[in-house]
Amino acid sequence: MLGEGLTSREIAEKLTLANTSVRWYLHQIYSKLGVNGKRPAIQQARELGLLAPIKTPASQDPQKLDLVFPASTGSPATARLPIGTVTFLFTDIEGSTPLWEWHPDQMAAALQIHNSILRKAIESQGGIVYKTVGDSFQAAFATAPQALRAAIQGQKALQSAPWNDLGPLKVRMGIHTGEAQLDPGGDEYAVSHTKNRAARIMSAAHGGQILLSQETKELVDHQLPESVTLKDLGENRLKGISIPERLFQVCAPGLPQDFPILATAITHPHNLPVQLTSFIGRQEEIAGLIELLSTHRLVTLNGSGGAGKTRLSLQVAEKVLDRYPDGVWLVELAPLADPVQVSQAVASVLGLQKSGESSYLTILTDNLRSKHLLLLLDNCEHVLEACADLTHHLIQHCPSLSLLTTSREPLGIDGEVGYRVPSLEAPDPALVTDPQELAHAEAVQLFSERAASVLPGFSLNAETLPAVANICRRLDGIPLAIELAAARIDVLGVAQIAARLADRFRLLTGGSRTALPRQRTLRASIDWSYYLLKESERLLLQQLSVFSGGWTLEAV
């Protein structure tokens, strides 16, 4: 229309747009072309090959040209536009605005290379560039694999193109498949959710990156080009779209694969609690458990009451958050009284509601079948069989699911890897005389830090260190017992605490009021384990009390 000599007001009337809108679009055109004014714009567009002849009566000036891209003109191209299920490829040059502003001449030349490469790549795979906006391409394909091949081919050609001083232009690409129909005029796609999503997916990408929607990914999964893989980037919040979008990055040989996390990513979703106290030691245990989780889908932390299974599992879960795009979810089973509630508790944490006749197990299976997440089931021992049944079913039917469980005994199912949680390091002060070695022992550090939180100003010194080390050794390095002992520091000195450990059930009380009842006293912790035993097991335990200081299997 610029070529027709129309003013901005005349263009606005012809397009039924506001004059301010038309002036804004003209300013964008001038900016992209690196010029200031209509005549230079027409001249520059002619040199770039962006002008197509207007079909006008002979009486009109044959030199007047319409400022449009060739792929957008005429009915032959639009007549071939696919409809129904369409795969859209949207592209855009990252950071093009400052390039146009500071290097208009170089950018104009680079744009010719860009346009030629993308047009060739798209058309070679049967796609149609039906619209261009500035330096952005919008193309349509009848099939998803065609769009994927075109995107890869285009990115590879952009990588190896003979660029000028600007260097290679970084183009971001987004591909989405959905329903699309032509508008009433038949020369453009009607506004639709499909097109909007394709645009938002492209906008989420980094320069040089190709992103696919979940729908497109499912269509190309079994037709990927050789050596091409898809990287799951998890769920993303795209602008203007309320439902999270799961995105996948195309990884192809010769193309960049390491990009920053998407700005739209819902990063590391989880419900792990904020820890209000410091975590002491256990570095070897953490490293070992992380390694186990990388090779096994079900890992169970076993250990006696108070050994620190829960706290260790939470620490490991925080360390592996970035491995699970769908998150890490803690399910606290300790409050449950009925084994039937286990599946319901897991569903509740995941925000799943029961509907119709479907069981919670069915709902969980359907939801987790395609999810890549970690479930942390804490305190399984009193609902052991229910946990065993649930985990066995889920690892069979949900191939990307991993489970980390804590229990005083193993679940006892196929695929489970047990990890015995040891006590903290607690050296005997009678054998270890080096003060630094004693002070750096994990159990001693735990006592010192917890005592300082109860009695500000408490610290280890030549007088307190041996007594603290003795307390930790006599408590076998059990974290719960050490924390309960440290809680008495406001009324008793360390020497007094050590002297009273002969009656440790009476001494080690007064745990946190917010803790589970069985974690508030040492007796309660042991009682909890005792009452989990069957009657025959309790009888055996009573009989074993005749031994002092442990026993051998032969002696039993």
Coordinates of C-alpha atoms in Angstrom, one line a residue:
M1 CA 0.0 0.0 0.0
L2 CA 3.0 2.3 0.5
G3 CA 3.8 1.7 -3.1
E4 CA 0.3 2.9 -4.1
G5 CA 1.1 6.3 -2.6
L6 CA -1.5 6.1 0.1
T7 CA -1.1 8.3 3.2
S8 CA -1.2 6.6 6.6
R9 CA -4.8 7.9 7.1
E10 CA -5.9 6.4 3.8
I11 CA -4.3 3.1 4.7
A12 CA -6.1 3.2 8.0
E13 CA -9.4 3.7 6.3
K14 CA -8.7 1.0 3.8
L15 CA -7.7 -1.5 6.5
T16 CA -10.3 -0.3 9.1
L17 CA -7.6 0.4 11.6
A18 CA -6.8 3.3 13.8
N19 CA -4.5 5.9 12.2
T20 CA -2.2 5.6 15.2
S21 CA -1.9 1.9 14.7
V22 CA -1.0 2.3 11.0
R23 CA 1.6 4.9 11.9
W24 CA 3.1 2.6 14.5
Y25 CA 3.3 -0.3 11.9
L26 CA 5.0 2.1 9.4
H27 CA 7.5 3.1 12.0
Q28 CA 8.3 -0.5 12.6
I29 CA 8.8 -1.1 8.8
Y30 CA 11.1 1.9 8.6
S31 CA 13.0 0.7 11.6
K32 CA 13.4 -2.8 10.2
L33 CA 14.6 -1.5 6.9
G34 CA 16.9 1.0 8.5
V35 CA 15.4 4.0 6.8
N36 CA 13.4 7.1 7.7
G37 CA 10.6 7.7 5.3
K38 CA 8.3 6.2 2.7
R39 CA 10.5 6.6 -0.4
P40 CA 13.7 5.2 1.1
A41 CA 11.6 2.3 2.5
I42 CA 10.2 1.5 -1.0
Q43 CA 13.7 1.7 -2.5
Q44 CA 15.2 -0.5 0.2
A45 CA 12.4 -3.0 0.0
R46 CA 12.9 -3.2 -3.8
E47 CA 16.6 -3.9 -3.3
L48 CA 15.9 -6.6 -0.8
G49 CA 13.5 -8.3 -3.1
L50 CA 10.5 -7.7 -0.8
L51 CA 8.3 -6.1 -3.3
A52 CA 5.8 -7.8 -5.5
P53 CA 4.0 -6.3 -8.5
I54 CA 0.4 -5.1 -7.9
K55 CA -2.2 -6.5 -10.2
T56 CA -3.6 -3.1 -11.3
P57 CA -5.5 -1.8 -14.4
A58 CA -3.3 -0.6 -17.3
S59 CA -4.1 3.0 -16.6
Q60 CA -2.3 2.8 -13.3
D61 CA 1.4 3.5 -13.0
P62 CA 3.2 0.1 -13.6
Q63 CA 6.1 1.2 -11.4
K64 CA 3.9 1.4 -8.3
L65 CA 4.6 -1.6 -6.1
D66 CA 3.1 -3.1 -3.0
L67 CA 5.3 -3.5 0.1
V68 CA 4.5 -7.1 0.9
F69 CA 6.5 -10.3 1.1
P70 CA 6.0 -12.5 -1.9
A71 CA 4.8 -15.5 0.2
S72 CA 1.9 -13.5 1.5
T73 CA 0.6 -12.4 -1.9
G74 CA -1.8 -13.9 -4.3
S75 CA -4.2 -16.8 -3.9
P76 CA -1.9 -19.7 -5.3
A77 CA 0.0 -19.9 -2.0
T78 CA -2.9 -19.5 0.3
A79 CA -5.0 -22.0 -1.7
R80 CA -2.4 -24.7 -0.7
L81 CA -2.4 -23.8 3.0
P82 CA -3.2 -27.0 5.0
I83 CA -6.3 -26.9 7.2
G84 CA -7.7 -29.2 9.9
T85 CA -4.7 -30.5 11.9
V86 CA -1.8 -28.1 11.1
T87 CA 1.7 -27.9 12.4
F88 CA 3.0 -24.3 12.7
L89 CA 6.6 -23.3 12.8
F90 CA 7.1 -19.7 14.1
T91 CA 10.6 -18.1 14.0
D92 CA 12.1 -14.9 15.2
I93 CA 15.5 -13.3 15.4
E94 CA 16.7 -12.8 18.9
G95 CA 17.7 -9.2 19.7
S96 CA 17.0 -7.9 16.3
T97 CA 15.7 -4.5 17.4
P98 CA 19.1 -3.1 18.7
L99 CA 20.8 -4.6 15.6
W100 CA 18.5 -2.7 13.3
E101 CA 19.0 0.5 15.4
W102 CA 22.8 0.4 15.5
H103 CA 23.7 -1.5 12.3
P104 CA 20.9 -1.0 9.8
D105 CA 23.0 -1.6 6.7
Q106 CA 24.7 -4.8 7.9
M107 CA 21.3 -6.0 9.3
A108 CA 19.6 -5.4 6.0
A109 CA 22.2 -7.6 4.2
A110 CA 22.1 -10.2 6.9
L111 CA 18.3 -10.3 6.7
Q112 CA 18.5 -11.3 3.0
I113 CA 20.6 -14.4 4.0
H114 CA 18.2 -15.2 6.9
N115 CA 15.2 -15.0 4.6
S116 CA 16.7 -17.1 1.9
I117 CA 17.8 -19.8 4.3
L118 CA 14.6 -20.1 6.2
R119 CA 12.4 -20.0 3.0
K120 CA 14.5 -22.7 1.4
A121 CA 14.4 -24.9 4.5
I122 CA 10.7 -24.5 5.0
E123 CA 9.7 -25.0 1.3
S124 CA 12.1 -28.0 0.9
Q125 CA 10.0 -29.9 3.5
G126 CA 6.7 -29.0 2.0
G127 CA 5.9 -26.0 4.3
I128 CA 4.4 -22.7 3.3
V129 CA 5.5 -19.3 4.6
Y130 CA 2.1 -17.8 4.8
K131 CA 3.0 -14.7 6.8
T132 CA 6.0 -12.6 7.8
V133 CA 6.1 -9.8 10.4
G134 CA 9.3 -7.9 10.3
D135 CA 12.0 -10.6 10.6
S136 CA 9.6 -13.2 12.0
F137 CA 8.4 -16.1 9.8
Q138 CA 5.1 -18.0 10.2
A139 CA 5.0 -21.3 8.3
A140 CA 2.4 -24.1 8.1
F141 CA 3.0 -27.8 7.5
A142 CA 0.7 -30.7 6.8
T143 CA 2.7 -33.0 9.2
A144 CA 4.7 -32.5 12.3
P145 CA 7.8 -34.3 11.1
Q146 CA 8.1 -31.9 8.1
A147 CA 8.1 -28.9 10.4
L148 CA 10.8 -30.6 12.7
R149 CA 13.0 -31.4 9.7
A150 CA 12.6 -27.8 8.3
A151 CA 13.5 -26.3 11.7
I152 CA 16.7 -28.4 12.1
Q153 CA 17.7 -27.8 8.5
G154 CA 17.2 -24.1 8.9
Q155 CA 19.2 -23.9 12.1
K156 CA 22.1 -25.8 10.6
A157 CA 22.1 -23.6 7.5
L158 CA 22.0 -20.5 9.7
Q159 CA 25.0 -21.9 11.7
S160 CA 27.2 -22.3 8.5
A161 CA 26.0 -19.2 6.5
P162 CA 28.5 -16.6 5.3
W163 CA 27.5 -13.8 7.7
N164 CA 28.9 -10.2 7.7
D165 CA 30.4 -8.4 10.6
L166 CA 27.3 -8.9 12.7
G167 CA 28.1 -12.5 13.0
P168 CA 25.4 -15.3 12.8
L169 CA 21.9 -14.2 13.6
K170 CA 20.4 -16.2 16.4
V171 CA 16.9 -17.5 15.5
R172 CA 14.5 -18.9 18.0
M173 CA 11.9 -21.4 16.8
G174 CA 8.7 -22.8 18.2
I175 CA 6.6 -25.7 16.8
H176 CA 3.0 -26.6 17.7
T177 CA 0.3 -28.8 16.2
G178 CA -3.4 -28.2 16.5
E179 CA -6.6 -27.4 14.7
A180 CA -6.5 -24.4 12.3
Q181 CA -8.9 -23.0 9.7
L182 CA -8.7 -20.2 7.2
D183 CA -10.3 -16.9 7.9
P184 CA -13.5 -15.9 5.9
G185 CA -11.3 -14.2 3.2
G186 CA -9.4 -17.4 2.7
D187 CA -6.0 -15.8 2.5
E188 CA -4.9 -16.2 6.2
Y189 CA -5.4 -18.5 9.1
A190 CA -8.1 -17.4 11.5
V191 CA -7.1 -16.3 14.9
S192 CA -7.0 -19.4 17.1
H193 CA -5.6 -20.9 20.2
T194 CA -3.3 -23.1 18.1
K195 CA -1.6 -20.1 16.5
N196 CA -1.3 -18.3 19.9
R197 CA 0.4 -21.2 21.5
A198 CA 2.8 -21.5 18.6
A199 CA 3.7 -17.9 19.0
R200 CA 4.1 -18.2 22.8
I201 CA 6.3 -21.3 22.5
M202 CA 8.6 -19.5 20.0
S203 CA 8.8 -16.5 22.3
A204 CA 9.9 -18.7 25.2
A205 CA 12.9 -20.1 23.2
H206 CA 16.5 -18.8 23.3
G207 CA 18.2 -17.8 20.1
G208 CA 19.3 -21.0 18.2
Q209 CA 16.9 -23.1 20.2
I210 CA 14.0 -25.2 18.8
L211 CA 11.0 -25.9 21.1
L212 CA 8.2 -28.3 20.6
S213 CA 4.8 -28.6 22.3
Q214 CA 3.7 -31.8 23.9
E215 CA 1.3 -32.4 21.0
T216 CA 4.0 -32.1 18.4
K217 CA 6.4 -34.2 20.4
E218 CA 4.0 -37.1 20.5
L219 CA 3.6 -36.9 16.7
V220 CA 7.3 -36.9 15.9
D221 CA 8.5 -39.3 18.7
H222 CA 8.7 -42.3 16.4
Q223 CA 9.9 -40.4 13.3
L224 CA 12.9 -38.5 14.7
P225 CA 15.7 -37.9 12.3
E226 CA 18.9 -40.0 13.0
S227 CA 20.8 -38.9 16.1
V228 CA 18.1 -36.3 17.0
T229 CA 16.6 -36.5 20.5
L230 CA 14.1 -34.4 22.5
K231 CA 14.9 -33.0 25.9
D232 CA 12.1 -32.6 28.4
L233 CA 12.1 -29.1 29.7
G234 CA 9.1 -29.6 32.0
E235 CA 6.1 -27.4 32.4
N236 CA 6.2 -23.7 31.6
R237 CA 3.9 -20.7 32.2
L238 CA 3.4 -19.1 28.8
K239 CA 2.0 -15.6 28.7
G240 CA -1.7 -15.4 28.3
I241 CA -2.1 -19.2 28.7
S242 CA -3.5 -20.4 32.0
I243 CA -2.7 -24.1 31.7
P244 CA 1.0 -24.9 32.0
E245 CA 2.7 -25.9 28.7
R246 CA 5.1 -28.9 28.6
L247 CA 7.9 -28.0 26.3
F248 CA 10.7 -30.1 24.6
Q249 CA 14.0 -29.0 23.2
V250 CA 15.3 -30.5 19.9
C251 CA 18.8 -31.8 20.3
A252 CA 20.5 -32.4 17.0
P253 CA 24.1 -33.0 16.0
G254 CA 25.9 -29.8 15.0
L255 CA 23.4 -27.5 16.9
P256 CA 23.8 -25.9 20.3
Q257 CA 22.2 -27.9 23.1
D258 CA 23.2 -26.1 26.3
F259 CA 20.8 -23.2 26.9
P260 CA 19.8 -21.4 30.1
I261 CA 16.6 -22.4 31.8
L262 CA 13.6 -21.0 30.1
A263 CA 12.3 -17.8 31.6
T264 CA 8.9 -19.4 31.5
A265 CA 9.9 -22.6 33.3
I266 CA 8.1 -23.6 36.4
T267 CA 11.4 -24.5 38.0
H268 CA 11.8 -27.2 40.5
P269 CA 8.2 -27.7 41.7
H270 CA 8.1 -29.3 45.1
N271 CA 6.5 -29.3 48.6
L272 CA 9.6 -29.9 50.6
P273 CA 9.5 -28.0 54.0
V274 CA 11.9 -25.2 54.8
Q275 CA 14.4 -26.6 57.3
L276 CA 14.7 -24.4 60.4
T277 CA 17.9 -26.0 61.8
S278 CA 21.2 -26.7 60.1
F279 CA 22.0 -30.1 58.6
I280 CA 25.2 -31.6 60.1
G281 CA 27.5 -33.9 58.3
R282 CA 26.3 -37.0 56.3
Q283 CA 28.1 -35.9 53.1
E284 CA 29.2 -39.4 52.2
E285 CA 25.7 -40.7 52.8
I286 CA 24.2 -37.9 50.6
A287 CA 26.5 -38.6 47.8
G288 CA 25.8 -42.4 48.0
L289 CA 22.1 -41.9 48.0
I290 CA 22.2 -39.5 45.0
E291 CA 24.2 -42.1 43.1
L292 CA 21.7 -44.8 44.0
L293 CA 18.8 -42.7 42.8
S294 CA 20.5 -42.2 39.4
T295 CA 20.6 -46.0 38.8
H296 CA 17.5 -47.3 40.8
R297 CA 13.9 -46.2 40.9
L298 CA 13.1 -47.3 44.4
V299 CA 15.5 -46.5 47.3
T300 CA 14.5 -47.1 50.9
L301 CA 16.3 -45.5 53.9
N302 CA 16.3 -48.0 56.8
G303 CA 17.4 -47.4 60.4
S304 CA 16.4 -47.3 64.0
G305 CA 14.1 -44.7 65.5
G306 CA 15.9 -41.4 65.7
A307 CA 18.6 -42.3 63.2
G308 CA 17.8 -39.2 61.1
K309 CA 16.1 -41.0 58.1
T310 CA 13.6 -38.2 57.4
R311 CA 16.1 -35.4 57.6
L312 CA 18.6 -37.2 55.4
S313 CA 15.9 -38.0 52.8
L314 CA 14.8 -34.4 52.7
Q315 CA 18.4 -33.3 52.2
V316 CA 18.9 -35.7 49.3
A317 CA 15.6 -34.7 47.8
E318 CA 16.7 -31.0 47.7
K319 CA 19.9 -32.0 46.0
V320 CA 18.2 -33.8 43.1
L321 CA 15.4 -31.3 42.4
D322 CA 16.8 -30.4 39.0
R323 CA 16.6 -34.1 37.9
Y324 CA 12.8 -34.1 38.0
P325 CA 11.0 -31.7 35.7
D326 CA 7.6 -32.6 37.3
G327 CA 8.9 -32.1 40.8
V328 CA 9.8 -33.7 44.1
W329 CA 6.8 -34.4 46.4
L330 CA 6.9 -35.3 50.1
V331 CA 4.1 -37.5 51.4
E332 CA 4.1 -37.7 55.2
L333 CA 2.6 -41.0 56.3
A334 CA 3.2 -40.8 60.0
P335 CA -0.2 -39.3 60.9
L336 CA -2.1 -42.1 59.0
A337 CA -3.9 -44.6 61.2
D338 CA -5.5 -46.7 58.4
P339 CA -3.4 -48.3 55.6
V340 CA -6.3 -47.7 53.2
Q341 CA -5.4 -44.0 53.4
V342 CA -2.0 -44.3 51.8
S343 CA -3.0 -43.9 48.2
Q344 CA -5.4 -41.1 49.2
A345 CA -2.6 -39.3 51.0
V346 CA -0.4 -39.4 47.9
A347 CA -3.2 -38.2 45.6
S348 CA -3.9 -35.4 48.0
V349 CA -0.3 -34.2 47.9
L350 CA -0.4 -34.2 44.1
G351 CA -3.7 -32.3 44.0
L352 CA -5.7 -35.2 42.5
Q353 CA -9.4 -35.6 43.3
K354 CA -11.4 -38.8 43.2
S355 CA -14.2 -38.8 40.6
G356 CA -16.7 -41.4 39.6
E357 CA -15.9 -45.0 40.2
S358 CA -12.1 -44.7 39.7
S359 CA -10.0 -45.8 42.7
Y360 CA -7.2 -43.6 44.0
L361 CA -4.7 -46.1 42.7
T362 CA -6.2 -45.8 39.2
I363 CA -6.1 -42.0 39.4
L364 CA -2.5 -42.0 40.6
T365 CA -1.4 -44.4 37.8
D366 CA -3.1 -42.4 35.1
N367 CA -1.6 -39.1 36.4
L368 CA 2.0 -40.4 37.0
R369 CA 2.3 -42.6 33.9
S370 CA 4.0 -39.9 31.9
K371 CA 5.4 -37.8 34.7
H372 CA 9.1 -37.6 35.5
L373 CA 9.0 -36.9 39.3
L374 CA 10.3 -38.2 42.6
L375 CA 7.9 -39.3 45.4
L376 CA 9.2 -39.2 48.9
L377 CA 7.2 -41.5 51.2
D378 CA 8.2 -40.8 54.7
N379 CA 7.6 -43.1 57.7
C380 CA 6.3 -46.2 56.0
E381 CA 6.8 -48.7 58.8
H382 CA 3.3 -48.7 60.3
V383 CA 1.6 -49.0 56.9
L384 CA 4.2 -51.2 55.4
E385 CA 2.1 -53.5 53.3
A386 CA 0.0 -50.7 51.8
C387 CA 3.2 -48.9 50.9
A388 CA 4.7 -52.0 49.4
D389 CA 1.6 -52.6 47.3
L390 CA 1.4 -49.0 46.1
T391 CA 5.1 -48.6 45.2
H392 CA 5.3 -52.0 43.5
H393 CA 2.3 -51.0 41.3
L394 CA 3.6 -47.5 40.5
I395 CA 7.1 -48.6 39.5
Q396 CA 5.6 -51.2 37.2
H397 CA 3.1 -48.8 35.4
C398 CA 4.9 -45.4 35.6
P399 CA 8.3 -45.8 33.9
S400 CA 9.6 -42.3 34.6
L401 CA 8.6 -42.3 38.3
S402 CA 11.2 -42.6 41.1
L403 CA 10.5 -43.3 44.8
L404 CA 12.6 -42.5 47.9
T405 CA 11.1 -44.0 51.1
T406 CA 12.0 -44.1 54.7
S407 CA 11.1 -46.9 57.0
R408 CA 12.4 -48.8 60.1
E409 CA 12.3 -51.9 57.9
P410 CA 12.5 -52.5 54.1
L411 CA 9.4 -52.6 52.0
G412 CA 10.5 -56.0 50.7
I413 CA 9.5 -55.7 47.0
D414 CA 11.3 -56.4 43.7
G415 CA 13.4 -53.4 42.5
E416 CA 13.9 -52.0 46.0
V417 CA 17.4 -50.9 47.1
G418 CA 17.9 -50.6 50.8
Y419 CA 20.2 -48.1 52.4
R420 CA 21.0 -48.5 56.1
V421 CA 21.3 -45.0 57.7
P422 CA 24.2 -45.2 60.2
S423 CA 24.6 -43.2 63.4
L424 CA 26.7 -40.1 63.4
E425 CA 30.4 -40.3 64.0
A426 CA 30.9 -40.3 67.8
P427 CA 34.5 -41.1 68.8
D428 CA 35.4 -42.2 72.4
P429 CA 37.2 -39.3 74.2
A430 CA 39.2 -42.0 76.1
L431 CA 40.7 -43.1 72.8
V432 CA 40.8 -39.9 70.8
T433 CA 42.8 -37.3 72.6
D434 CA 43.1 -34.7 69.7
P435 CA 40.7 -31.9 70.6
Q436 CA 40.2 -30.9 66.9
E437 CA 39.3 -34.4 65.9
L438 CA 36.8 -34.6 68.7
A439 CA 35.3 -31.2 67.9
H440 CA 34.9 -32.1 64.2
A441 CA 33.0 -35.3 64.9
E442 CA 29.5 -35.1 63.4
A443 CA 27.7 -36.1 66.6
V444 CA 29.7 -33.5 68.7
Q445 CA 28.9 -30.8 66.1
L446 CA 25.2 -31.6 66.3
F447 CA 25.2 -31.4 70.1
S448 CA 27.1 -28.1 70.0
E449 CA 24.8 -26.4 67.5
R450 CA 21.5 -27.6 69.1
A451 CA 22.8 -26.6 72.6
A452 CA 23.7 -23.1 71.3
S453 CA 20.2 -22.7 70.1
V454 CA 18.8 -23.5 73.6
L455 CA 21.5 -21.6 75.5
P456 CA 23.0 -18.8 73.5
G457 CA 26.7 -18.5 74.1
F458 CA 27.3 -22.2 74.6
S459 CA 30.5 -23.3 72.9
L460 CA 33.0 -26.2 73.1
N461 CA 36.1 -25.6 75.1
A462 CA 38.7 -27.7 76.9
E463 CA 36.2 -28.3 79.8
T464 CA 33.0 -29.1 77.8
L465 CA 34.5 -30.9 74.8
P466 CA 35.3 -34.2 76.6
A467 CA 31.9 -34.3 78.3
V468 CA 30.0 -33.6 75.1
A469 CA 32.0 -36.3 73.2
N470 CA 31.2 -38.7 76.0
I471 CA 27.5 -37.9 75.8
C472 CA 27.5 -38.5 72.1
R473 CA 29.3 -41.8 72.4
R474 CA 27.0 -43.1 75.1
L475 CA 24.0 -42.2 72.9
D476 CA 25.6 -44.2 70.1
G477 CA 25.6 -41.1 67.8
I478 CA 21.8 -41.3 67.4
P479 CA 20.7 -37.8 66.2
L480 CA 17.3 -37.8 68.1
A481 CA 18.9 -38.8 71.4
I482 CA 21.7 -36.2 71.0
E483 CA 19.2 -33.4 70.2
L484 CA 17.1 -34.4 73.3
A485 CA 20.2 -34.3 75.4
A486 CA 21.2 -30.9 74.1
A487 CA 17.7 -29.6 74.9
R488 CA 18.5 -30.0 78.6
I489 CA 21.5 -27.7 78.5
D490 CA 19.5 -24.8 79.8
V491 CA 19.0 -26.5 83.2
L492 CA 21.9 -28.9 83.4
G493 CA 25.6 -28.6 82.5
V494 CA 27.2 -31.1 80.1
A495 CA 28.8 -32.9 83.0
Q496 CA 25.5 -33.3 84.8
I497 CA 23.8 -34.5 81.6
A498 CA 26.6 -37.1 81.1
A499 CA 26.2 -38.2 84.8
R500 CA 22.4 -38.7 84.4
L501 CA 22.6 -40.8 81.2
A502 CA 22.3 -44.0 83.3
D503 CA 18.6 -43.1 83.5
R504 CA 18.3 -41.8 79.9
F505 CA 14.6 -42.6 79.5
R506 CA 13.8 -40.1 82.3
L507 CA 16.4 -37.6 81.1
L508 CA 15.8 -37.5 77.4
T509 CA 12.4 -35.9 77.2
G510 CA 11.1 -32.5 76.3
G511 CA 11.5 -32.6 72.5
S512 CA 9.8 -30.0 70.2
R513 CA 6.1 -29.6 70.8
T514 CA 5.6 -29.6 67.1
A515 CA 7.4 -32.9 66.6
L516 CA 5.5 -36.2 66.3
P517 CA 4.7 -37.6 69.8
R518 CA 7.1 -40.5 69.2
Q519 CA 10.0 -38.0 68.6
R520 CA 9.5 -36.0 71.8
T521 CA 11.1 -38.5 74.1
L522 CA 13.6 -41.4 73.7
R523 CA 11.2 -43.8 75.4
A524 CA 8.4 -42.8 73.0
S525 CA 10.7 -43.5 70.0
I526 CA 11.6 -47.0 71.3
D527 CA 8.0 -47.7 72.2
W528 CA 6.9 -46.9 68.7
S529 CA 9.3 -49.5 67.3
Y530 CA 8.3 -52.0 70.0
Y531 CA 4.6 -51.8 69.3
L532 CA 5.2 -52.3 65.5
L533 CA 6.5 -55.8 66.3
K534 CA 4.2 -58.8 66.1
E535 CA 3.5 -60.7 69.4
S536 CA 6.0 -63.4 68.6
E537 CA 8.7 -60.8 67.8
R538 CA 8.1 -59.0 71.1
L539 CA 8.5 -62.3 73.0
L540 CA 11.8 -62.9 71.2
L541 CA 13.0 -59.4 72.0
Q542 CA 12.2 -59.9 75.7
Q543 CA 14.2 -63.2 75.7
L544 CA 17.2 -61.6 74.0
S545 CA 17.4 -59.1 76.9
V546 CA 19.4 -61.8 78.8
F547 CA 22.4 -60.8 76.7
S548 CA 24.4 -57.8 77.7
G549 CA 26.3 -55.8 75.1
G550 CA 25.0 -57.6 72.0
W551 CA 25.0 -61.2 70.9
T552 CA 25.9 -63.6 68.1
L553 CA 23.6 -65.7 66.0
E554 CA 25.1 -68.9 67.4
A555 CA 24.5 -67.7 71.0
V556 CA 20.8 -66.9 70.2

